[in-house]
Coordinates of C-alpha atoms in Angstrom, one line a residue:
Chain A
M42 CA 0.0 0.0 0.0
I43 CA 1.3 3.4 -0.9
E44 CA 1.7 5.9 2.0
K45 CA -0.6 8.7 0.9
K46 CA 1.1 11.6 2.7
K47 CA 4.4 11.0 0.8
E48 CA 2.7 11.4 -2.5
Y49 CA 2.2 14.6 -4.5
F50 CA 0.5 15.3 -7.8
T51 CA 3.3 14.8 -10.3
S52 CA 2.3 17.6 -12.7
R53 CA 0.4 20.8 -12.8
W54 CA -1.9 19.4 -15.4
G55 CA -2.5 16.3 -13.4
F56 CA -3.5 18.5 -10.4
I57 CA -5.7 20.8 -12.5
L58 CA -7.5 17.9 -14.2
S59 CA -8.1 16.3 -10.8
M60 CA -9.5 19.5 -9.4
M61 CA -11.7 19.7 -12.5
G62 CA -12.8 16.1 -11.8
V63 CA -14.0 17.3 -8.4
A64 CA -15.9 20.3 -9.7
V65 CA -17.5 18.8 -12.9
G66 CA -20.2 16.4 -11.8
A67 CA -23.8 15.4 -12.3
G68 CA -24.9 18.9 -11.4
N69 CA -23.5 20.4 -14.6
I70 CA -25.5 18.0 -16.6
W71 CA -28.8 17.2 -14.9
R72 CA -29.4 20.3 -12.9
F73 CA -28.1 23.4 -14.7
S74 CA -30.3 23.2 -17.8
R75 CA -33.6 22.7 -16.0
V76 CA -32.8 25.4 -13.5
V77 CA -32.0 27.8 -16.4
A78 CA -35.3 26.9 -18.0
Q79 CA -37.2 27.4 -14.8
N80 CA -35.7 30.8 -14.1
G81 CA -36.1 32.7 -17.4
G82 CA -33.2 31.5 -19.5
G83 CA -30.7 34.4 -19.9
S84 CA -32.0 36.1 -16.8
F85 CA -30.5 33.2 -14.8
I86 CA -27.2 33.3 -16.6
I87 CA -26.3 36.8 -15.5
P88 CA -26.5 36.3 -11.7
W89 CA -25.0 32.8 -12.2
V90 CA -21.8 34.4 -13.6
I91 CA -21.7 37.0 -10.9
F92 CA -22.1 34.4 -8.0
L93 CA -19.3 32.4 -9.5
F94 CA -17.0 35.3 -8.6
I95 CA -18.4 36.1 -5.1
W96 CA -19.2 32.7 -3.8
S97 CA -17.5 29.8 -5.6
I98 CA -14.0 31.2 -6.5
P99 CA -13.3 32.9 -3.1
L100 CA -14.3 29.7 -1.2
M101 CA -12.3 27.5 -3.6
I102 CA -9.2 29.7 -3.1
A103 CA -9.7 29.4 0.7
E104 CA -10.0 25.6 0.5
I105 CA -7.0 25.1 -1.7
A106 CA -4.9 27.4 0.5
M107 CA -6.1 25.6 3.6
G108 CA -5.1 22.2 2.2
K109 CA -1.7 23.4 1.1
L110 CA -1.1 25.1 4.5
T111 CA -2.3 22.3 6.8
R112 CA -1.8 19.1 4.7
K113 CA -4.8 17.7 6.6
G114 CA -8.3 16.7 5.9
P115 CA -11.2 18.9 7.0
I116 CA -11.0 18.2 10.8
G117 CA -7.3 18.9 11.0
A118 CA -7.5 21.9 8.6
I119 CA -10.2 23.6 10.5
A120 CA -8.5 22.8 13.9
L121 CA -5.3 24.3 12.6
T122 CA -6.8 27.5 11.2
A123 CA -9.8 28.2 13.3
G124 CA -8.6 26.6 16.6
K125 CA -8.8 23.2 18.2
S126 CA -12.2 23.8 19.7
F127 CA -13.6 24.1 16.2
G128 CA -12.5 20.7 14.8
W129 CA -16.1 19.5 15.0
M130 CA -16.8 21.9 12.1
G131 CA -14.3 20.0 10.0
A132 CA -16.0 16.8 11.0
F133 CA -19.4 18.3 9.9
I134 CA -17.9 19.2 6.5
A135 CA -16.6 15.7 6.2
M136 CA -20.0 14.3 7.3
V137 CA -21.9 16.4 4.7
T138 CA -19.6 15.2 1.8
T139 CA -19.7 11.6 3.1
G140 CA -23.5 11.8 3.3
I141 CA -23.5 12.9 -0.3
L142 CA -21.1 10.1 -1.3
F143 CA -23.7 7.5 0.0
Y144 CA -26.3 8.5 -2.6
Y145 CA -23.9 10.0 -5.2
S146 CA -22.5 6.5 -5.9
V147 CA -26.1 5.5 -6.8
V148 CA -26.2 8.4 -9.3
V149 CA -22.9 7.1 -10.9
G150 CA -24.5 3.7 -11.1
W151 CA -27.6 5.0 -12.9
G152 CA -25.2 6.6 -15.4
F153 CA -23.4 3.3 -15.9
S154 CA -26.8 1.5 -16.3
Y155 CA -28.1 3.9 -18.9
F156 CA -24.9 3.8 -20.8
F157 CA -25.2 0.0 -21.1
M158 CA -28.9 0.4 -22.0
S159 CA -27.9 2.8 -24.7
V160 CA -25.3 0.6 -26.3
T161 CA -27.4 -2.6 -26.0
G162 CA -30.3 -0.8 -27.8
K163 CA -32.7 -1.1 -24.8
L164 CA -33.2 2.7 -24.8
T165 CA -34.1 2.7 -28.5
S166 CA -36.3 -0.3 -28.4
T167 CA -38.9 1.3 -26.0
T168 CA -41.3 4.2 -26.6
D169 CA -42.2 4.5 -22.9
H170 CA -39.1 5.9 -21.2
H171 CA -41.1 6.8 -18.1
A172 CA -42.0 3.1 -17.6
L173 CA -38.4 2.1 -18.4
W174 CA -37.1 4.5 -15.6
T175 CA -39.8 3.4 -13.1
N176 CA -39.1 -0.3 -13.7
Y177 CA -35.3 0.2 -13.6
S178 CA -35.4 2.3 -10.4
Q179 CA -37.6 -0.3 -8.7
S180 CA -35.4 -3.2 -9.7
I181 CA -32.2 -4.7 -8.2
F182 CA -30.0 -3.0 -10.9
P183 CA -29.5 0.3 -9.1
L184 CA -28.1 -1.6 -6.2
L185 CA -25.8 -3.6 -8.4
S186 CA -24.6 -0.5 -10.3
H187 CA -24.1 1.3 -6.9
L188 CA -21.9 -1.6 -5.9
L189 CA -19.9 -1.3 -9.1
S190 CA -19.4 2.4 -8.8
I191 CA -18.3 2.4 -5.2
T192 CA -15.9 -0.5 -6.0
I193 CA -14.3 1.5 -8.8
G194 CA -14.0 4.6 -6.6
C195 CA -12.3 2.5 -3.8
I196 CA -9.9 0.9 -6.3
V197 CA -8.8 4.2 -7.7
V198 CA -8.3 5.7 -4.2
Y199 CA -6.4 2.5 -3.1
K200 CA -4.0 2.9 -6.0
G201 CA -3.0 6.3 -4.5
I202 CA -2.8 9.9 -5.6
I203 CA -0.4 9.4 -8.5
H204 CA -1.4 6.0 -9.9
G205 CA -5.1 6.3 -8.9
I206 CA -6.5 9.8 -8.7
E207 CA -4.2 11.7 -11.0
R208 CA -4.0 8.9 -13.6
S209 CA -7.8 8.3 -13.7
N210 CA -8.6 12.0 -14.0
K211 CA -6.0 12.4 -16.8
I212 CA -8.2 9.9 -18.7
L213 CA -11.7 10.8 -17.4
I214 CA -11.6 14.6 -17.8
P215 CA -10.1 14.9 -21.4
A216 CA -12.4 12.1 -22.5
L217 CA -15.4 13.9 -20.9
L218 CA -14.5 17.1 -22.6
A219 CA -14.0 15.4 -26.0
M220 CA -17.4 13.7 -25.7
I221 CA -19.1 16.9 -24.7
L222 CA -17.6 18.7 -27.8
V223 CA -18.7 15.9 -30.1
I224 CA -22.3 16.0 -28.9
A225 CA -22.2 19.8 -28.8
I226 CA -21.3 19.9 -32.5
R227 CA -24.1 17.5 -33.4
A228 CA -26.6 19.4 -31.2
V229 CA -25.9 22.9 -32.5
T230 CA -26.1 21.8 -36.1
L231 CA -29.6 20.4 -35.7
P232 CA -32.2 22.4 -37.6
G233 CA -33.9 24.8 -35.1
A234 CA -31.0 24.6 -32.6
L235 CA -30.5 28.3 -32.7
Q236 CA -33.9 28.8 -31.1
G237 CA -32.8 26.9 -28.1
I238 CA -29.5 28.8 -27.8
N239 CA -31.5 32.0 -28.1
Y240 CA -33.7 30.8 -25.2
L241 CA -30.7 30.0 -23.1
F242 CA -29.2 33.5 -23.5
E243 CA -32.2 35.8 -23.9
P244 CA -32.8 37.6 -20.6
N245 CA -36.3 38.3 -19.4
F246 CA -35.8 41.6 -17.5
E247 CA -38.8 41.0 -15.2
A248 CA -37.2 37.7 -14.1
L249 CA -33.9 39.5 -13.6
L250 CA -35.7 41.6 -10.9
D251 CA -37.0 38.5 -9.2
Y252 CA -35.0 37.7 -6.0
K253 CA -35.7 33.9 -6.5
V254 CA -33.8 33.9 -9.8
W255 CA -30.8 35.3 -7.9
L256 CA -31.1 32.8 -5.1
E257 CA -31.4 29.9 -7.6
A258 CA -28.2 31.2 -9.4
L259 CA -26.4 31.3 -6.1
T260 CA -27.6 27.8 -5.2
Q261 CA -26.4 26.4 -8.5
N262 CA -23.0 27.8 -7.9
A263 CA -22.9 26.6 -4.3
W264 CA -23.8 23.0 -5.3
D265 CA -22.2 22.7 -8.7
T266 CA -18.7 24.0 -8.4
G267 CA -17.5 21.9 -5.5
A268 CA -16.8 25.0 -3.4
G269 CA -17.2 24.3 0.3
W270 CA -17.3 20.5 0.0
G271 CA -13.8 20.0 1.5
L272 CA -12.8 18.1 -1.6
L273 CA -10.5 20.7 -3.1
L274 CA -9.0 21.0 0.4
V275 CA -8.2 17.3 0.4
Y276 CA -6.6 17.3 -3.1
A277 CA -4.6 20.4 -2.2
C278 CA -3.0 18.4 0.6
Y279 CA -1.1 16.6 -2.2
A280 CA -0.2 19.7 -4.3
K281 CA 3.4 20.6 -4.5
K282 CA 4.4 23.7 -2.6
K283 CA 5.0 25.7 -5.9
E284 CA 1.4 25.0 -7.1
S285 CA -0.6 28.2 -7.3
V286 CA -3.7 28.8 -5.3
T287 CA -5.6 31.5 -7.0
I288 CA -4.9 30.5 -10.6
N289 CA -5.8 26.8 -9.9
A290 CA -9.0 27.9 -8.2
C291 CA -10.0 30.1 -11.1
V292 CA -9.2 27.5 -13.7
T293 CA -11.2 24.9 -11.8
A294 CA -14.2 27.1 -11.3
L295 CA -14.2 28.5 -14.8
A296 CA -13.8 25.1 -16.4
N297 CA -16.7 23.8 -14.4
N298 CA -19.0 26.6 -15.5
A299 CA -17.8 26.3 -19.1
V300 CA -18.9 22.6 -19.0
S301 CA -22.3 23.7 -17.6
L302 CA -22.7 26.2 -20.3
L303 CA -21.8 23.7 -23.0
M304 CA -24.3 21.2 -21.5
G305 CA -26.9 24.0 -21.5
I306 CA -26.2 24.6 -25.2
I307 CA -26.5 20.9 -26.0
I308 CA -29.7 20.4 -24.1
F309 CA -31.5 23.5 -25.2
S310 CA -30.4 23.0 -28.9
T311 CA -31.7 19.4 -28.8
V312 CA -35.0 20.3 -26.9
F313 CA -35.9 23.1 -29.3
A314 CA -34.8 21.2 -32.4
I315 CA -36.9 18.2 -31.6
E316 CA -39.9 19.8 -29.8
S317 CA -40.0 23.3 -31.2
S318 CA -43.7 23.7 -30.5
R319 CA -43.3 22.9 -26.8
G320 CA -39.9 24.7 -26.3
A321 CA -38.6 24.6 -22.8
E322 CA -42.1 23.7 -21.4
A323 CA -41.0 20.1 -20.5
L324 CA -38.0 21.4 -18.5
I325 CA -40.1 24.0 -16.6
S326 CA -43.1 21.9 -15.5
G327 CA -43.1 18.7 -17.5
E328 CA -41.2 15.4 -17.3
G329 CA -37.9 17.2 -17.6
A330 CA -38.5 19.4 -14.5
T331 CA -36.6 17.2 -12.1
N332 CA -33.0 16.0 -12.2
T333 CA -33.9 12.3 -12.8
G334 CA -36.8 13.1 -15.0
L335 CA -34.7 15.3 -17.3
T336 CA -31.8 12.8 -17.5
F337 CA -33.5 9.4 -17.5
I338 CA -36.9 10.1 -19.0
Y339 CA -37.1 13.2 -21.1
L340 CA -33.6 13.3 -22.8
P341 CA -33.6 9.6 -23.8
K342 CA -37.0 10.2 -25.4
L343 CA -35.6 13.2 -27.3
F344 CA -32.4 11.3 -28.4
M345 CA -34.6 8.6 -30.0
E346 CA -36.1 11.3 -32.2
L347 CA -32.8 12.7 -33.5
P348 CA -32.5 12.8 -37.3
G349 CA -29.9 10.5 -38.9
G350 CA -31.3 7.0 -38.0
L351 CA -30.8 4.5 -35.3
F352 CA -27.0 4.5 -35.3
V353 CA -26.8 8.3 -34.7
Q354 CA -29.5 8.0 -31.9
I355 CA -27.7 5.2 -30.1
L356 CA -24.3 6.9 -30.5
F357 CA -25.6 10.2 -29.2
A358 CA -27.3 8.6 -26.2
A359 CA -24.3 6.4 -25.4
I360 CA -21.9 9.4 -25.5
F361 CA -24.2 11.5 -23.4
F362 CA -24.5 8.8 -20.7
L363 CA -20.8 8.0 -20.7
A364 CA -20.0 11.7 -20.3
F365 CA -22.6 11.8 -17.4
T366 CA -21.0 8.8 -15.8
F367 CA -17.4 10.1 -16.2
A368 CA -18.4 13.5 -14.7
A369 CA -20.1 11.9 -11.7
L370 CA -17.4 9.3 -11.2
S371 CA -14.5 11.8 -11.1
S372 CA -16.4 13.7 -8.4
M373 CA -17.2 10.5 -6.5
I374 CA -13.6 9.4 -6.4
S375 CA -12.7 12.6 -4.5
M376 CA -15.5 12.0 -2.0
V377 CA -14.1 8.5 -1.4
Q378 CA -10.6 10.0 -0.9
L379 CA -12.0 12.6 1.6
T380 CA -13.8 10.1 3.7
A381 CA -11.0 7.6 3.7
Q382 CA -8.5 10.3 4.5
V383 CA -10.5 11.5 7.5
I384 CA -10.7 8.0 8.8
N385 CA -7.0 7.5 8.1
E386 CA -6.1 10.6 10.0
L387 CA -8.1 9.3 13.0
G388 CA -5.6 6.5 13.3
V389 CA -6.8 3.8 10.9
K390 CA -4.4 2.5 8.2
M391 CA -5.2 3.8 4.8
N392 CA -6.2 0.5 3.2
K393 CA -8.5 -0.3 6.1
A394 CA -9.9 3.3 5.9
I395 CA -10.7 2.8 2.2
M396 CA -12.3 -0.6 2.9
T397 CA -14.4 1.0 5.7
T398 CA -15.4 3.8 3.4
G399 CA -16.4 1.4 0.6
I400 CA -18.4 -1.0 2.7
G401 CA -20.0 1.9 4.7
A402 CA -20.9 3.8 1.5
F403 CA -22.3 0.7 -0.1
I404 CA -24.5 -0.2 2.9
L405 CA -25.6 3.3 3.7
G406 CA -26.3 4.0 0.0
I407 CA -28.7 1.0 -0.2
P408 CA -31.8 2.9 0.9
S409 CA -31.1 5.6 -1.7
A410 CA -30.6 2.9 -4.4
L411 CA -33.9 1.3 -3.5
S412 CA -36.1 4.3 -2.7
L413 CA -36.2 7.6 -4.6
A414 CA -37.9 9.3 -1.6
F415 CA -35.0 8.4 0.6
F416 CA -32.6 9.6 -2.1
D417 CA -34.5 12.9 -2.3
N418 CA -34.4 13.2 1.5
Q419 CA -30.6 12.8 1.6
D420 CA -30.1 15.2 -1.3
W421 CA -32.1 17.8 0.6
V422 CA -30.3 17.3 3.9
W423 CA -26.7 17.1 2.8
G424 CA -27.2 19.3 -0.3
L425 CA -28.2 22.1 2.0
G426 CA -25.5 21.1 4.4
L427 CA -23.0 22.2 1.8
I428 CA -23.9 25.8 2.4
V429 CA -23.1 25.4 6.1
S430 CA -19.8 23.7 5.1
G431 CA -19.0 26.8 3.0
L432 CA -19.8 29.0 6.0
F433 CA -17.6 26.9 8.2
I434 CA -14.7 27.4 5.8
A435 CA -15.3 31.1 5.7
F436 CA -15.5 31.1 9.5
A437 CA -12.1 29.3 9.8
V438 CA -10.5 32.0 7.5
L439 CA -12.1 34.7 9.7
R440 CA -10.8 33.1 12.9
Y441 CA -7.3 32.8 11.3
G442 CA -7.5 36.5 10.3
I443 CA -8.6 37.3 6.8
D444 CA -5.8 39.7 6.0
R445 CA -3.2 37.3 7.5
Y446 CA -4.7 34.4 5.6
R447 CA -4.7 36.4 2.3
T448 CA -1.1 37.8 2.7
Q449 CA 0.6 34.9 4.5
V450 CA -1.2 31.8 3.1
I451 CA -2.7 32.6 -0.3
N452 CA -0.4 35.3 -1.7
I453 CA 2.9 33.5 -0.9
T454 CA 3.1 31.2 -4.0
P455 CA 5.5 32.7 -6.5
H456 CA 4.0 33.5 -10.0
D457 CA 0.5 33.3 -8.6
L458 CA -2.1 36.0 -8.9
K459 CA -2.0 38.2 -5.9
L460 CA -5.3 38.9 -4.2
G461 CA -6.2 42.4 -3.1
K462 CA -8.3 43.6 -0.1
F463 CA -11.5 42.9 -1.9
Y464 CA -11.0 39.2 -0.9
N465 CA -11.3 40.3 2.7
I466 CA -14.8 41.8 2.0
T467 CA -15.8 38.7 0.0
V468 CA -15.0 36.2 2.6
G469 CA -15.7 38.4 5.6
V470 CA -19.0 39.8 4.5
L471 CA -20.4 38.6 1.2
I472 CA -20.0 34.8 1.8
P473 CA -21.6 34.8 5.3
L474 CA -24.4 37.0 4.0
Q475 CA -25.1 34.8 1.0
G476 CA -25.0 31.6 3.1
I477 CA -27.3 32.9 5.8
I478 CA -29.8 34.3 3.2
L479 CA -29.7 31.0 1.3
I480 CA -30.4 28.8 4.3
G481 CA -33.1 31.1 5.5
W482 CA -34.7 31.0 2.0
F483 CA -34.6 27.2 1.8
F484 CA -36.1 26.9 5.3
T485 CA -38.9 29.4 4.5
Q486 CA -39.7 27.6 1.3
S487 CA -39.8 24.3 3.0
I488 CA -42.0 25.6 5.8
V489 CA -44.5 27.1 3.3
A490 CA -44.5 23.9 1.2
T491 CA -44.9 21.4 4.1
G492 CA -47.2 23.6 6.2
E493 CA -47.9 22.2 9.7
N494 CA -45.6 19.3 9.0
W495 CA -42.5 21.5 8.7
W496 CA -41.1 20.0 12.0
N497 CA -41.7 16.4 10.9
P498 CA -38.2 14.7 11.2
F499 CA -39.3 12.0 8.8
G500 CA -40.6 14.3 6.1
V501 CA -38.7 14.0 2.8
T502 CA -37.9 17.7 2.4
S503 CA -39.0 19.1 5.8
V504 CA -37.0 21.5 8.0
G505 CA -37.5 18.9 10.8
T506 CA -35.5 16.2 8.9
I507 CA -32.6 18.7 8.4
L508 CA -32.6 19.8 12.1
L509 CA -32.6 16.1 13.2
Q510 CA -29.8 14.9 10.9
W511 CA -27.6 18.0 11.2
G512 CA -28.4 18.2 14.9
L513 CA -27.3 14.6 15.5
A514 CA -24.1 15.1 13.6
I515 CA -23.3 18.3 15.4
V516 CA -24.0 16.9 18.8
I517 CA -21.9 13.8 18.2
F518 CA -19.0 15.8 16.7
L519 CA -19.1 18.5 19.4
S520 CA -19.0 15.8 22.2
L521 CA -16.1 14.0 20.4
N522 CA -14.3 17.2 19.5
K523 CA -11.2 16.7 21.7
I524 CA -10.7 13.1 20.6
L525 CA -11.2 13.9 16.9
V526 CA -8.8 16.8 16.9
R527 CA -6.1 15.1 19.1
R528 CA -6.1 12.0 16.9
T529 CA -6.1 13.9 13.7
L530 CA -3.3 16.2 14.6
K531 CA -1.3 13.4 16.1
S532 CA -1.3 11.6 12.7
Chain B
M190 CA -31.0 35.2 -32.3
T191 CA -32.1 38.5 -30.7
S192 CA -29.6 41.2 -30.0
V193 CA -30.1 41.0 -26.2
A194 CA -29.5 37.2 -26.4
I195 CA -26.3 37.9 -28.3
V196 CA -25.2 40.5 -25.7
T197 CA -25.9 38.0 -22.8
M198 CA -24.1 35.3 -24.7
C199 CA -21.0 37.5 -25.2
F200 CA -21.1 38.3 -21.4
A201 CA -21.4 34.7 -20.3
V202 CA -19.2 33.1 -22.9
G203 CA -16.7 36.0 -22.7
S204 CA -16.4 35.9 -18.9
I205 CA -16.4 32.1 -18.5
F206 CA -14.4 30.9 -21.6
G207 CA -12.4 34.1 -21.8
G208 CA -11.5 33.9 -18.2
L209 CA -10.6 30.2 -18.6
I210 CA -8.3 31.0 -21.5
V211 CA -6.6 33.8 -19.6
M212 CA -6.1 31.7 -16.6
L213 CA -4.8 28.7 -18.5
T214 CA -2.4 31.0 -20.4
L215 CA -1.2 32.4 -17.0
A216 CA -0.7 28.8 -15.8
L217 CA 1.4 28.0 -18.9
T218 CA 3.4 31.2 -18.6
R219 CA 4.0 30.6 -15.0
K220 CA 5.2 27.1 -15.7
A221 CA 7.6 28.3 -18.3
N222 CA 8.9 30.9 -15.9
Q223 CA 9.5 28.3 -13.3
E224 CA 11.3 26.0 -15.7
E225 CA 13.6 28.9 -16.6
T226 CA 14.2 29.7 -12.9
E227 CA 14.9 26.0 -12.2

């Protein structure tokens, strides 16, 4: 077994591609386009670009710098920057990302399954894609593909940073980008595609004044870029000292949003070319209005109507689902690494830590693989937990001293971009403000939607279920804070 | 495409892809500088 701490990413490109692997995930493909459609097309794009610069990039810079500074996972990193009494916050960040890993592995498995269904012709031989998805999601196959994906993730992490993570991302990310380019070329050359591109970029000025559009744009950035997950922090532990902080954060964030934009162009071009009379209706309130509905019901149906015959339809669908799987897999690998590293830093040998992560993720992912309601509950609880994780990272920087952090931790790498005092305002004021507003908005929405049942701890998307699960995690980590910090720092 | 859609597209594509190209160029230049120094 390779000793993880002695390894470093061998090249700058290996590091950048691995960081891109973290950021580019399912959210770029299955969430971005439908959220754009539901929030007025171009009206969403404007705040989405703005929030990239005032939420995602500053947090990504903070995370990368923290990883390089402390060379520890979230518990150690927060303890060393914010203070030992705040190690529980790092544990919470790790818990949130691990909670996501449990069901994210199921998503990777769905991608695998639909790729195989594409190449074997099962997707083309049916006309009822809704029934296909329902039958599939209620079968044993999501469980088997969940096992397959978590096994692949564990093998990659077991092989180490250089031979596992760096090497796999050097294959997955260029292949993903190539596949996206191929389907983008096909999509934009479809007759009527320009209408879709126009919809994607044409702003509706009334929607631009709607605060919900701005909050949705912030949410997309918070969930989609990988900022605040602790994943970039973990990879940065293995970055060579000379690796830049700001440039790497910017490249990662911009590449991530470039992929989202390309996927948006692909999906809107295809939707408007095939269903010009309905336009984006199916994405707003129809079968494409949910992540799974868009990816596994609506898009396969559209792919089967593409001009060019069966071969083109199968090829388009297969490339799309392989790209989806690669994007999700590269993110999942980093989640396995984070969880295994946290366990390892608590005193467990790395190979045992990986095995524990794999077995734990498989078992705890089973309910999500078998029940879409459970899946939605976990997505709600830990998805929103990411905003809290982002706030904890900003808090650690504040405790360390923002100006000290900027000048003595971030700006010390030679040849890197040097951050000015605006960074202090962003992390000290804008990020806490955005995070608090976002959590308040989600809670209010949930209370309005669930009515008197808002407190129900077993509701799928209630505030009660969040308070129960977050509360349990926080109480446990607070009571174990001393042990967690001592063991982590000792390692 | 409408003119406002083109303007928004230039804003989004310019800032995202433009920014990415600039950052990648900086990354490459920095690497060259480092190699020279080394």
